[in-house]
Amino acid sequence: MPKLKIIVGTVYGGALDVAEQVSPVFEQAGYDVVIIEQPSVNDLIDEPPDLALFCVSTTGSGDFPGDFVPFVRQLKSQPPSLASLRYGLIALGDSSYGDTFCGSGRALDEILADLGAQRLGERLEIDAMETFMADDAALPWVESWIESQGLGT
Ligand SMILES: Cc1cc2nc3c(=O)[nH]c(=O)nc-3n(C[C@H](O)[C@H](O)[C@H](O)COP(=O)(O)O)c2cc1C
């Protein structure tokens, strides 16, 4: 059974809620799913998943959630090759923050690309100004992501 790691960065739990809500959709598509809340680079290197989904919110002024910061620091200080990593990215933010909208998700996407990882499809950006429950945007996106990328097993 292929393995999916859903890697979460959250302050208030919204991104974790998204991870928990989409998890059964991947299980139905044939994945063994694990949700990781305080990730480390080892989660991607030691036991590399067949697929990763990052669910990250933005805090401060375009900043990573506190629990996610050590992971990003590790990616920068000991850059691993992520050439075999295929991933999707769901960014949670709020457009009332202007230029820093989804800043954390966008920055993570750039870091992953620089390390050679391959994003499948487009990044989903969920705007709290438009979508009260992030799941309402995430669930249909995941369903169509699995289908359009041929990720079902
Ligand atoms: C103190 C604070 C700062 C925030 N800063 C930003 C920001 O710079 N850019 C952005 O897009 N959203 C920002 N947000 C909005 C959150 O990213 C958004 O509400 C998100 O859904 C929270 O997800 P979480 O529950 O997983 O933490 C901020 C929210 C708070 C409370």
mmCIF file of C-alpha atoms and ligand atoms in Angstrom:
data_model
loop_
_atom_site.group_PDB
_atom_site.id
_atom_site.type_symbol
_atom_site.label_atom_id
_atom_site.label_comp_id
_atom_site.label_asym_id
_atom_site.label_seq_id
_atom_site.Cartn_x
_atom_site.Cartn_y
_atom_site.Cartn_z
ATOM 1 C CA MET A 1 0.000 0.000 0.000
ATOM 2 C CA PRO A 2 1.525 3.376 -0.972
ATOM 3 C CA LYS A 3 2.252 5.744 1.883
ATOM 4 C CA LEU A 4 1.036 9.341 2.142
ATOM 5 C CA LYS A 5 2.450 11.672 4.749
ATOM 6 C CA ILE A 6 0.319 14.726 5.482
ATOM 7 C CA ILE A 7 2.653 17.283 6.996
ATOM 8 C CA VAL A 8 0.942 19.957 9.037
ATOM 9 C CA GLY A 9 1.907 23.439 10.148
ATOM 10 C CA THR A 10 -0.804 25.105 12.198
ATOM 11 C CA VAL A 11 -1.358 27.681 14.920
ATOM 12 C CA TYR A 12 -5.053 27.370 15.681
ATOM 13 C CA GLY A 13 -5.723 23.878 14.343
ATOM 14 C CA GLY A 14 -7.363 24.735 11.019
ATOM 15 C CA ALA A 15 -4.638 23.096 8.940
ATOM 16 C CA LEU A 16 -4.725 20.016 11.169
ATOM 17 C CA ASP A 17 -8.478 19.843 10.720
ATOM 18 C CA VAL A 18 -7.985 19.923 6.949
ATOM 19 C CA ALA A 19 -5.465 17.073 7.234
ATOM 20 C CA GLU A 20 -7.883 14.993 9.309
ATOM 21 C CA GLN A 21 -10.804 15.646 6.971
ATOM 22 C CA VAL A 22 -8.963 14.754 3.764
ATOM 23 C CA SER A 23 -7.232 11.710 5.217
ATOM 24 C CA PRO A 24 -10.159 9.282 4.587
ATOM 25 C CA VAL A 25 -10.341 10.409 0.960
ATOM 26 C CA PHE A 26 -6.767 9.226 0.469
ATOM 27 C CA GLU A 27 -7.454 6.022 2.393
ATOM 28 C CA GLN A 28 -10.312 5.334 0.019
ATOM 29 C CA ALA A 29 -7.919 5.927 -2.864
ATOM 30 C CA GLY A 30 -5.677 3.179 -1.462
ATOM 31 C CA TYR A 31 -3.158 5.071 0.679
ATOM 32 C CA ASP A 32 -1.748 4.331 4.064
ATOM 33 C CA VAL A 33 -1.983 7.824 5.603
ATOM 34 C CA VAL A 34 -0.003 9.304 8.448
ATOM 35 C CA ILE A 35 -0.488 12.863 9.739
ATOM 36 C CA ILE A 36 2.644 14.544 11.091
ATOM 37 C CA GLU A 37 2.229 17.622 13.274
ATOM 38 C CA GLN A 38 5.799 18.474 14.235
ATOM 39 C CA PRO A 39 7.724 17.339 11.195
ATOM 40 C CA SER A 40 11.432 16.828 10.853
ATOM 41 C CA VAL A 41 13.481 16.298 7.709
ATOM 42 C CA ASN A 42 13.825 12.639 8.695
ATOM 43 C CA ASP A 43 10.126 12.216 7.953
ATOM 44 C CA LEU A 44 10.971 12.812 4.297
ATOM 45 C CA ILE A 45 14.387 11.164 4.151
ATOM 46 C CA ASP A 46 14.545 8.129 6.434
ATOM 47 C CA GLU A 47 11.201 6.678 5.459
ATOM 48 C CA PRO A 48 10.332 8.582 2.313
ATOM 49 C CA PRO A 49 6.621 8.570 1.520
ATOM 50 C CA ASP A 50 5.252 7.776 -1.928
ATOM 51 C CA LEU A 51 3.414 11.074 -1.742
ATOM 52 C CA ALA A 52 3.366 14.067 0.616
ATOM 53 C CA LEU A 53 0.685 16.652 1.224
ATOM 54 C CA PHE A 54 1.639 19.799 3.102
ATOM 55 C CA CYS A 55 -1.142 21.638 4.965
ATOM 56 C CA VAL A 56 0.255 24.875 6.343
ATOM 57 C CA SER A 57 -1.202 28.095 7.638
ATOM 58 C CA THR A 58 0.466 31.499 7.871
ATOM 59 C CA THR A 59 0.957 33.517 11.020
ATOM 60 C CA GLY A 60 2.620 36.804 11.996
ATOM 61 C CA SER A 61 3.495 38.662 8.792
ATOM 62 C CA GLY A 62 3.783 35.814 6.330
ATOM 63 C CA ASP A 63 5.513 33.578 8.883
ATOM 64 C CA PHE A 64 5.558 29.826 9.452
ATOM 65 C CA PRO A 65 3.637 28.461 12.450
ATOM 66 C CA GLY A 66 5.970 28.012 15.437
ATOM 67 C CA ASP A 67 5.875 24.208 15.438
ATOM 68 C CA PHE A 68 6.831 24.223 11.764
ATOM 69 C CA VAL A 69 9.836 26.527 12.112
ATOM 70 C CA PRO A 70 12.378 23.836 13.173
ATOM 71 C CA PHE A 71 11.492 21.807 10.059
ATOM 72 C CA VAL A 72 12.073 24.792 7.771
ATOM 73 C CA ARG A 73 15.331 25.613 9.565
ATOM 74 C CA GLN A 74 16.493 22.042 9.020
ATOM 75 C CA LEU A 75 15.598 22.196 5.313
ATOM 76 C CA LYS A 76 17.736 25.314 5.011
ATOM 77 C CA SER A 77 20.683 24.408 7.247
ATOM 78 C CA GLN A 78 21.167 20.808 6.084
ATOM 79 C CA PRO A 79 19.507 20.864 2.671
ATOM 80 C CA PRO A 80 18.537 17.327 1.680
ATOM 81 C CA SER A 81 17.958 16.254 -1.891
ATOM 82 C CA LEU A 82 14.220 15.846 -2.296
ATOM 83 C CA ALA A 83 14.430 14.819 -5.947
ATOM 84 C CA SER A 84 12.233 11.779 -5.388
ATOM 85 C CA LEU A 85 9.558 13.641 -3.422
ATOM 86 C CA ARG A 86 6.210 14.258 -5.091
ATOM 87 C CA TYR A 87 3.938 16.552 -3.171
ATOM 88 C CA GLY A 88 0.817 18.680 -3.036
ATOM 89 C CA LEU A 89 0.381 21.825 -1.007
ATOM 90 C CA ILE A 90 -2.613 23.361 0.733
ATOM 91 C CA ALA A 91 -1.925 26.836 2.136
ATOM 92 C CA LEU A 92 -4.311 28.468 4.598
ATOM 93 C CA GLY A 93 -4.300 32.223 4.902
ATOM 94 C CA ASP A 94 -6.351 35.369 4.968
ATOM 95 C CA SER A 95 -6.262 37.888 2.128
ATOM 96 C CA SER A 96 -6.906 40.748 4.556
ATOM 97 C CA TYR A 97 -3.194 40.404 5.406
ATOM 98 C CA GLY A 98 -2.421 41.727 1.907
ATOM 99 C CA ASP A 99 1.049 40.964 0.560
ATOM 100 C CA THR A 100 1.731 38.252 3.108
ATOM 101 C CA PHE A 101 -1.335 36.238 2.024
ATOM 102 C CA CYS A 102 -0.413 32.556 2.315
ATOM 103 C CA GLY A 103 3.204 33.673 2.712
ATOM 104 C CA SER A 104 4.185 30.551 4.610
ATOM 105 C CA GLY A 105 2.741 28.132 2.047
ATOM 106 C CA ARG A 106 4.277 30.076 -0.817
ATOM 107 C CA ALA A 107 7.692 30.172 0.851
ATOM 108 C CA LEU A 108 7.556 26.451 1.623
ATOM 109 C CA ASP A 109 6.681 25.711 -1.993
ATOM 110 C CA GLU A 110 9.787 27.604 -3.131
ATOM 111 C CA ILE A 111 12.031 25.829 -0.634
ATOM 112 C CA LEU A 112 10.757 22.413 -1.719
ATOM 113 C CA ALA A 113 11.224 23.270 -5.401
ATOM 114 C CA ASP A 114 14.797 24.441 -4.710
ATOM 115 C CA LEU A 115 15.498 21.060 -3.111
ATOM 116 C CA GLY A 116 14.323 19.270 -6.227
ATOM 117 C CA ALA A 117 10.909 18.113 -5.050
ATOM 118 C CA GLN A 118 8.162 17.888 -7.633
ATOM 119 C CA ARG A 119 4.842 19.530 -6.903
ATOM 120 C CA LEU A 120 1.924 17.772 -8.548
ATOM 121 C CA GLY A 121 -0.708 20.211 -9.802
ATOM 122 C CA GLU A 122 -1.267 23.704 -8.504
ATOM 123 C CA ARG A 123 -1.029 24.843 -4.911
ATOM 124 C CA LEU A 124 -4.394 25.328 -3.189
ATOM 125 C CA GLU A 125 -4.664 28.632 -1.326
ATOM 126 C CA ILE A 126 -7.611 28.846 1.063
ATOM 127 C CA ASP A 127 -8.638 32.378 1.958
ATOM 128 C CA ALA A 128 -10.342 32.680 5.365
ATOM 129 C CA MET A 129 -12.060 35.825 4.036
ATOM 130 C CA GLU A 130 -13.905 33.705 1.492
ATOM 131 C CA THR A 131 -14.087 30.239 3.026
ATOM 132 C CA PHE A 132 -15.257 29.951 6.606
ATOM 133 C CA MET A 133 -14.569 26.214 6.901
ATOM 134 C CA ALA A 134 -11.302 25.369 5.157
ATOM 135 C CA ASP A 135 -12.530 21.783 4.599
ATOM 136 C CA ASP A 136 -15.189 23.088 2.221
ATOM 137 C CA ALA A 137 -12.411 24.106 -0.157
ATOM 138 C CA ALA A 138 -9.946 21.328 0.682
ATOM 139 C CA LEU A 139 -12.163 18.278 0.199
ATOM 140 C CA PRO A 140 -13.220 18.939 -3.420
ATOM 141 C CA TRP A 141 -9.672 20.041 -4.247
ATOM 142 C CA VAL A 142 -8.250 16.758 -2.912
ATOM 143 C CA GLU A 143 -10.793 14.712 -4.820
ATOM 144 C CA SER A 144 -9.960 16.414 -8.076
ATOM 145 C CA TRP A 145 -6.223 16.384 -7.285
ATOM 146 C CA ILE A 146 -6.252 12.604 -6.877
ATOM 147 C CA GLU A 147 -8.177 12.194 -10.104
ATOM 148 C CA SER A 148 -6.336 14.726 -12.260
ATOM 149 C CA GLN A 149 -2.910 13.494 -11.143
ATOM 150 C CA GLY A 150 -3.852 9.827 -11.446
ATOM 151 C CA LEU A 151 -3.005 9.233 -7.792
ATOM 152 C CA GLY A 152 -5.639 6.593 -7.093
ATOM 153 C CA THR A 153 -4.316 3.068 -6.758
HETATM 154 C C1 LIG B 1 -1.849 36.692 14.422
HETATM 155 C C2 LIG B 1 -2.234 36.198 13.044
HETATM 156 C C3 LIG B 1 -1.433 36.517 11.970
HETATM 157 C C4 LIG B 1 -1.771 36.078 10.675
HETATM 158 N N1 LIG B 1 -0.981 36.410 9.623
HETATM 159 C C5 LIG B 1 -1.331 36.031 8.360
HETATM 160 C C6 LIG B 1 -0.537 36.409 7.231
HETATM 161 O O1 LIG B 1 0.479 37.097 7.338
HETATM 162 N N2 LIG B 1 -0.940 35.966 6.013
HETATM 163 C C7 LIG B 1 -2.051 35.199 5.830
HETATM 164 O O2 LIG B 1 -2.362 34.848 4.698
HETATM 165 N N3 LIG B 1 -2.820 34.831 6.903
HETATM 166 C C8 LIG B 1 -2.495 35.225 8.142
HETATM 167 N N4 LIG B 1 -3.273 34.858 9.208
HETATM 168 C C9 LIG B 1 -4.495 34.095 8.962
HETATM 169 C C10 LIG B 1 -4.320 32.589 9.193
HETATM 170 O O3 LIG B 1 -3.311 32.034 8.368
HETATM 171 C C11 LIG B 1 -5.649 31.892 8.876
HETATM 172 O O4 LIG B 1 -6.632 32.335 9.780
HETATM 173 C C12 LIG B 1 -5.549 30.380 8.895
HETATM 174 O O5 LIG B 1 -6.770 29.825 8.471
HETATM 175 C C13 LIG B 1 -5.203 29.856 10.288
HETATM 176 O O6 LIG B 1 -4.972 28.474 10.186
HETATM 177 P P1 LIG B 1 -4.588 27.573 11.461
HETATM 178 O O7 LIG B 1 -5.858 27.441 12.256
HETATM 179 O O8 LIG B 1 -4.154 26.271 10.866
HETATM 180 O O9 LIG B 1 -3.499 28.254 12.202
HETATM 181 C C14 LIG B 1 -2.946 35.303 10.488
HETATM 182 C C15 LIG B 1 -3.753 34.988 11.601
HETATM 183 C C16 LIG B 1 -3.423 35.432 12.872
HETATM 184 C C17 LIG B 1 -4.334 35.129 14.028
#
